Amino acid sequence: MKKKVLRVAAIPGSLAGLLNGQLRYLNQYYEVIGLASEGKRHKDLRKNENIRTIPVNISRRISPFQDLVSLYKLYIIFRKEKPFLVHSITPKAGLLSMVAAYLARVPHRAHTFTGLIFPTKEGFMKKILIFFDKIICICATNVYPEGQGVKNDLINYNITKKSLKIIANGNVNGVDIRHFDPSLFPQKSVVELRTKYNYTLDDFVFLFVGRIVNDKGIIELINAFTQLEAIKSNIKLLLVGTFESDLDPIPSHIENEIQSNPNILHVGHQNDVRPFFALSNILVLPSYREGFPNVILQAGAMGKYCIVTDINGSNEIIKNGENGAIIPVKNSFALMEQMKYCLEHKTNYAAPNDSYRQIIVDKFEQQIVWEALLKEYKSMEIKDIK
């Protein structure tokens, strides 16, 4: 019989999206079971990943009573399923599942830190988040930072003394280079896509893909764009993603600008983001914090130049002046200047660049990550035998 591996996240979309294809791959070697809060993406997981799933509501907020209920339910499931390994990937899921797995005496307990929240917080909230991350590491047998920046923060803030290992070259899942391939979108289809969204071939399109929240640098992005459009013509800003008014709402004047500015188009969440990479010129991600952002890997695989902030993950994928530009965090002027530079050299960004793509292919191709993770799981089995 295959040994059981339980993969845990707060919401099913994290398992279905962040780990797309990986769970199906691992299910060839283990009985993989997905645990996450209730939601329609459970159906997607069962169909696309060919795995069993168990709904367990895990609040993304700090909610003591609900968290205790979730902790108890996870404990009962772990005792019943008797997994070889519990592996979590999001903060709250990591806290609850590592504690529950420790109490249930699961032999191997792994958590991947996909991004740290506390470095951007202050006061009591920062202290409580650091405390939670320390608890995760105490209860886990294996701790995997998603990239070197995350690893450095875990060390510098003295979160744990345990060995920290980055899987492959970083990122939880790598990028499917056959899926994110600019050759799938020839010039004719690019023209058709631009026409669909009322863009001309003369329009220079800046693209943002992600949650429309403060932490993603939306305030700086909108301010930089409005400054730029005041002095330059034929520029557009395309936003792909959803507002999160309950967790991290953006200021009302920024939301109003997004909704009222004719040069800003917000298309909401999209299941397939490739057409938007194809029709755009530059990806802009002025985020305050990341773990190892998938969107930059995807943009790079699509041959796109990226403007990013000097933060964990982003500065590990982008080499300044080589496949993108790195600017200071929370600096709308620096962002505007870099966007202006790209606009003034727009012939360099008229078509996908093979060199940008090759950087991603060589280090972050999906199969590299999957095989490295499988090797890590197998090493746990070897330790059990010894």
XYZ file of C-alpha atoms in Angstrom:
386
model
C 0.000 0.000 0.000
C 1.108 3.563 -0.727
C 1.989 5.729 2.239
C -0.334 8.653 2.867
C 0.728 12.252 2.376
C -1.686 14.960 3.536
C -1.209 18.363 1.899
C -2.862 21.192 3.843
C -3.761 24.795 2.964
C -6.288 27.256 4.338
C -8.311 27.379 1.132
C -8.675 24.762 -1.624
C -7.664 27.331 -4.217
C -4.157 27.359 -2.751
C -3.801 23.625 -3.339
C -5.462 23.749 -6.756
C -3.611 26.858 -7.933
C -0.229 26.936 -6.213
C 0.311 23.180 -6.555
C -1.337 22.634 -9.928
C -0.170 19.295 -11.335
C 2.187 18.559 -8.443
C -0.314 16.564 -6.389
C -1.171 14.366 -9.379
C 2.548 13.727 -9.901
C 3.158 12.827 -6.255
C 0.024 10.658 -6.213
C 1.887 8.189 -8.414
C 4.169 7.422 -5.470
C 1.980 8.203 -2.426
C -1.690 8.361 -1.564
C -2.025 12.128 -1.600
C -4.961 13.689 0.259
C -5.804 17.391 0.121
C -7.134 19.214 3.206
C -8.540 22.738 3.029
C -11.603 24.783 3.888
C -14.856 23.996 2.120
C -15.247 25.338 -1.397
C -15.916 24.405 -5.000
C -12.193 24.014 -5.720
C -12.316 20.672 -3.881
C -14.095 19.338 -6.959
C -11.309 20.690 -9.164
C -8.703 19.007 -6.986
C -10.411 15.641 -7.151
C -10.869 15.882 -10.915
C -7.615 17.513 -12.029
C -5.214 16.067 -9.461
C -6.943 12.692 -9.120
C -6.705 12.828 -5.310
C -9.053 12.484 -2.374
C -9.891 15.672 -0.472
C -11.235 16.399 2.991
C -12.896 19.757 3.792
C -11.782 21.295 7.090
C -12.614 24.954 7.633
C -9.478 26.963 8.420
C -9.952 30.696 8.948
C -7.279 32.941 7.463
C -7.908 35.424 10.284
C -6.893 35.012 13.919
C -10.079 33.559 15.409
C -9.361 31.734 18.708
C -12.590 29.737 19.078
C -12.800 28.754 15.404
C -9.084 27.948 15.366
C -9.470 25.584 18.319
C -12.346 23.823 16.557
C -10.244 23.488 13.393
C -7.270 22.228 15.413
C -9.401 19.513 17.020
C -10.845 18.439 13.663
C -7.377 18.219 12.120
C -6.174 16.159 15.077
C -9.052 13.702 14.677
C -8.402 13.389 10.918
C -4.673 12.796 11.427
C -5.341 10.137 14.040
C -7.802 8.425 11.713
C -5.771 8.640 8.489
C -2.377 7.860 10.107
C -0.352 9.651 7.408
C 3.349 9.169 6.812
C 3.631 12.932 6.237
C 1.612 16.120 6.757
C 2.874 18.980 4.571
C 1.322 22.466 4.826
C 1.866 25.529 2.642
C -0.031 28.553 4.006
C 0.434 30.399 7.349
C -2.716 29.526 9.295
C -2.862 26.017 7.836
C 0.766 25.606 8.834
C 0.145 26.643 12.425
C -2.905 24.456 12.977
C -1.786 21.410 11.006
C 1.731 21.324 12.480
C 0.377 21.502 16.036
C -2.316 18.901 15.285
C 0.168 16.604 13.525
C 2.580 16.921 16.453
C -0.173 16.006 18.934
C -1.323 13.142 16.688
C 2.260 11.845 16.511
C 2.534 12.018 12.743
C 6.142 10.920 12.089
C 6.963 13.561 9.457
C 5.606 17.105 9.644
C 6.695 19.591 6.978
C 5.822 23.222 6.394
C 6.769 25.371 3.423
C 7.019 29.077 4.155
C 5.726 30.649 0.946
C 6.139 34.158 2.311
C 6.513 35.764 5.712
C 3.979 38.303 6.919
C 5.668 39.597 10.072
C 8.572 41.531 8.442
C 6.095 44.113 7.136
C 4.125 44.390 10.405
C 4.795 46.379 13.570
C 4.068 46.260 17.290
C 1.974 43.539 18.891
C 0.857 42.048 15.572
C 4.468 41.504 14.557
C 5.244 39.796 17.865
C 2.233 37.478 17.662
C 3.023 36.487 14.056
C 6.636 35.739 14.985
C 5.357 33.621 17.886
C 3.059 31.669 15.545
C 5.892 31.003 13.073
C 8.100 29.799 15.920
C 5.353 27.363 16.970
C 5.149 26.063 13.395
C 8.889 25.395 13.383
C 8.875 23.788 16.831
C 6.179 21.319 15.771
C 7.538 20.655 12.273
C 10.229 18.085 11.562
C 11.089 19.687 8.206
C 11.025 23.402 7.386
C 11.221 24.547 3.766
C 11.627 28.258 2.967
C 10.420 28.962 -0.551
C 13.505 31.011 -1.387
C 16.762 32.396 -0.050
C 15.163 35.638 1.134
C 12.593 33.787 3.226
C 15.363 31.578 4.604
C 17.409 34.622 5.601
C 14.444 36.170 7.418
C 13.787 32.963 9.353
C 17.421 32.973 10.455
C 17.763 36.709 11.120
C 14.603 36.860 13.237
C 15.682 33.727 15.116
C 12.488 31.881 14.207
C 14.162 28.470 14.401
C 17.496 26.756 14.866
C 16.417 23.818 12.722
C 17.958 23.073 9.357
C 16.277 25.041 6.559
C 16.209 23.576 3.076
C 15.131 25.232 -0.175
C 13.602 22.758 -2.627
C 15.404 22.912 -5.996
C 16.055 26.600 -6.846
C 13.025 27.909 -4.968
C 9.265 28.231 -5.536
C 6.699 25.653 -4.440
C 5.748 24.383 -7.877
C 7.933 25.820 -10.612
C 6.379 26.869 -13.897
C 4.899 24.730 -16.671
C 6.964 25.978 -19.614
C 4.804 24.108 -22.120
C 1.729 25.942 -20.856
C 3.362 29.346 -20.451
C 4.858 29.541 -23.919
C 4.693 32.691 -26.080
C 4.742 30.609 -29.261
C 1.156 29.602 -28.439
C 0.160 33.230 -29.101
C 1.374 34.300 -32.563
C 1.090 37.912 -33.695
C -2.336 37.382 -35.243
C -3.825 36.201 -31.961
C -2.138 39.077 -30.090
C -3.828 41.548 -32.445
C -7.164 39.817 -31.862
C -6.685 39.921 -28.082
C -5.813 43.608 -28.154
C -8.860 44.322 -30.268
C -11.038 42.415 -27.804
C -9.966 44.748 -24.993
C -10.037 47.906 -27.142
C -6.258 48.226 -27.331
C -4.408 49.242 -30.482
C -0.971 48.026 -31.553
C 0.364 51.479 -30.630
C -0.819 51.176 -27.027
C 1.878 50.283 -24.495
C 0.271 47.976 -21.925
C 1.540 47.584 -18.366
C 0.164 44.449 -16.712
C -0.449 43.630 -13.060
C -1.543 40.117 -12.026
C -2.449 39.439 -8.405
C -4.779 40.376 -5.580
C -5.820 44.044 -5.681
C -4.646 44.829 -2.143
C -2.308 47.235 -0.367
C 0.459 44.660 0.150
C 0.804 44.208 -3.607
C 1.769 47.865 -4.032
C -1.449 48.892 -5.744
C -1.316 52.401 -4.269
C 2.153 52.994 -5.726
C 1.170 51.420 -9.034
C -1.908 53.600 -9.521
C -0.051 56.744 -8.439
C 2.853 55.990 -10.777
C 0.546 55.268 -13.697
C -1.535 58.417 -13.272
C 1.671 60.502 -13.114
C 2.931 58.816 -16.272
C -0.276 59.173 -18.261
C -0.217 62.919 -17.532
C 2.952 63.237 -19.641
C 2.734 60.271 -22.032
C 0.057 59.091 -24.449
C -1.000 55.644 -25.635
C -0.371 53.901 -22.320
C -2.686 51.459 -20.592
C -2.770 49.634 -17.283
C -4.373 46.201 -17.169
C -5.228 44.725 -13.759
C -5.941 40.991 -13.436
C -7.110 39.948 -9.981
C -9.735 40.476 -7.319
C -10.268 43.044 -4.577
C -10.070 41.724 -0.996
C -12.074 44.325 0.882
C -12.413 42.108 3.972
C -8.710 41.361 4.507
C -6.677 44.176 2.962
C -8.861 46.877 1.389
C -7.231 49.544 -0.743
C -8.093 53.225 -0.114
C -11.383 54.345 -1.643
C -9.740 57.005 -3.830
C -7.452 54.366 -5.380
C -10.407 52.065 -6.063
C -12.321 54.977 -7.568
C -9.378 55.750 -9.852
C -9.292 52.128 -11.033
C -13.007 52.158 -11.794
C -13.186 55.578 -13.422
C -9.928 55.958 -15.362
C -10.517 54.999 -19.029
C -6.860 53.978 -19.387
C -7.105 51.463 -16.526
C -8.894 48.185 -17.190
C -9.730 45.785 -14.350
C -10.829 42.358 -15.599
C -11.059 40.544 -12.245
C -9.938 36.976 -11.635
C -9.036 34.962 -14.733
C -8.556 31.197 -14.866
C -6.132 31.593 -17.765
C -3.749 34.551 -17.458
C -1.661 33.716 -20.546
C -3.671 35.876 -22.976
C -3.016 38.895 -20.760
C 0.716 38.248 -20.733
C 0.561 37.840 -24.509
C -1.180 41.169 -25.190
C 0.877 43.191 -22.689
C 4.363 44.703 -22.924
C 5.630 44.768 -19.330
C 4.657 43.066 -16.063
C 4.684 45.313 -12.988
C 4.661 43.812 -9.467
C 5.445 46.526 -6.871
C 4.658 44.214 -3.951
C 5.707 44.830 -0.323
C 6.299 41.150 0.395
C 6.372 37.844 -1.463
C 7.652 34.338 -0.936
C 8.588 33.382 -4.469
C 5.996 34.925 -6.810
C 4.558 32.635 -9.459
C 3.422 35.545 -11.590
C 7.018 36.616 -12.271
C 7.967 33.072 -13.270
C 4.954 32.944 -15.575
C 5.718 36.332 -17.099
C 9.339 35.360 -17.620
C 8.325 32.098 -19.280
C 6.125 34.191 -21.590
C 9.190 36.269 -22.493
C 8.145 39.396 -20.603
C 10.325 41.997 -18.908
C 9.303 42.590 -15.275
C 9.459 45.635 -13.005
C 9.567 44.395 -9.415
C 10.410 45.648 -5.928
C 13.535 44.673 -4.004
C 11.924 41.959 -1.874
C 12.270 38.242 -1.201
C 11.556 36.084 -4.221
C 11.226 38.891 -6.726
C 14.905 39.798 -6.425
C 15.846 36.120 -6.708
C 14.128 35.704 -10.080
C 14.864 39.087 -11.634
C 18.428 40.171 -12.394
C 18.426 43.959 -12.532
C 18.838 45.158 -16.108
C 18.965 41.594 -17.445
C 15.405 40.260 -17.424
C 13.770 43.085 -15.523
C 14.223 46.048 -13.219
C 14.345 46.112 -9.422
C 13.102 49.240 -7.634
C 12.744 50.225 -3.946
C 9.620 49.193 -2.040
C 6.811 51.752 -1.577
C 8.393 54.235 -3.991
C 5.897 55.414 -6.602
C 8.404 57.892 -8.109
C 10.997 55.171 -8.754
C 8.255 53.009 -10.228
C 7.052 55.803 -12.483
C 10.604 56.507 -13.675
C 11.188 52.855 -14.555
C 7.826 52.610 -16.349
C 8.745 55.798 -18.215
C 12.111 54.317 -19.221
C 10.407 51.216 -20.640
C 7.937 53.369 -22.520
C 10.733 55.461 -24.032
C 12.467 52.258 -25.192
C 9.270 50.473 -26.155
C 10.715 48.771 -29.251
C 12.687 46.554 -26.831
C 9.419 45.245 -25.388
C 7.320 44.853 -28.519
C 7.753 41.073 -28.697
C 8.550 38.204 -26.301
C 12.246 37.906 -25.477
C 13.789 34.427 -25.679
C 16.555 35.273 -23.200
C 14.022 36.200 -20.495
C 12.281 32.889 -21.063
C 15.487 30.836 -21.001
C 16.409 32.127 -17.536
C 13.155 30.676 -16.206
C 13.431 27.424 -18.152
C 16.929 26.684 -16.852
C 16.148 27.129 -13.151
C 12.420 26.931 -12.506
C 10.931 24.414 -14.931
C 8.178 22.526 -13.106
C 9.643 19.052 -13.420
C 12.815 20.199 -11.636
C 10.788 21.215 -8.568
C 8.595 18.110 -8.570
C 11.531 15.712 -8.779
C 13.397 17.556 -6.022
C 10.341 17.387 -3.740
C 9.833 13.689 -4.450
C 13.495 13.101 -3.597
C 12.933 14.921 -0.295
C 9.924 12.724 0.532
C 11.899 9.595 -0.336
C 14.699 10.692 1.990
C 12.181 10.689 4.841
C 11.352 7.062 4.053
C 15.043 6.163 4.092
C 15.400 7.734 7.540
C 12.492 5.589 8.768
C 14.229 2.433 7.519
C 17.496 3.353 9.218
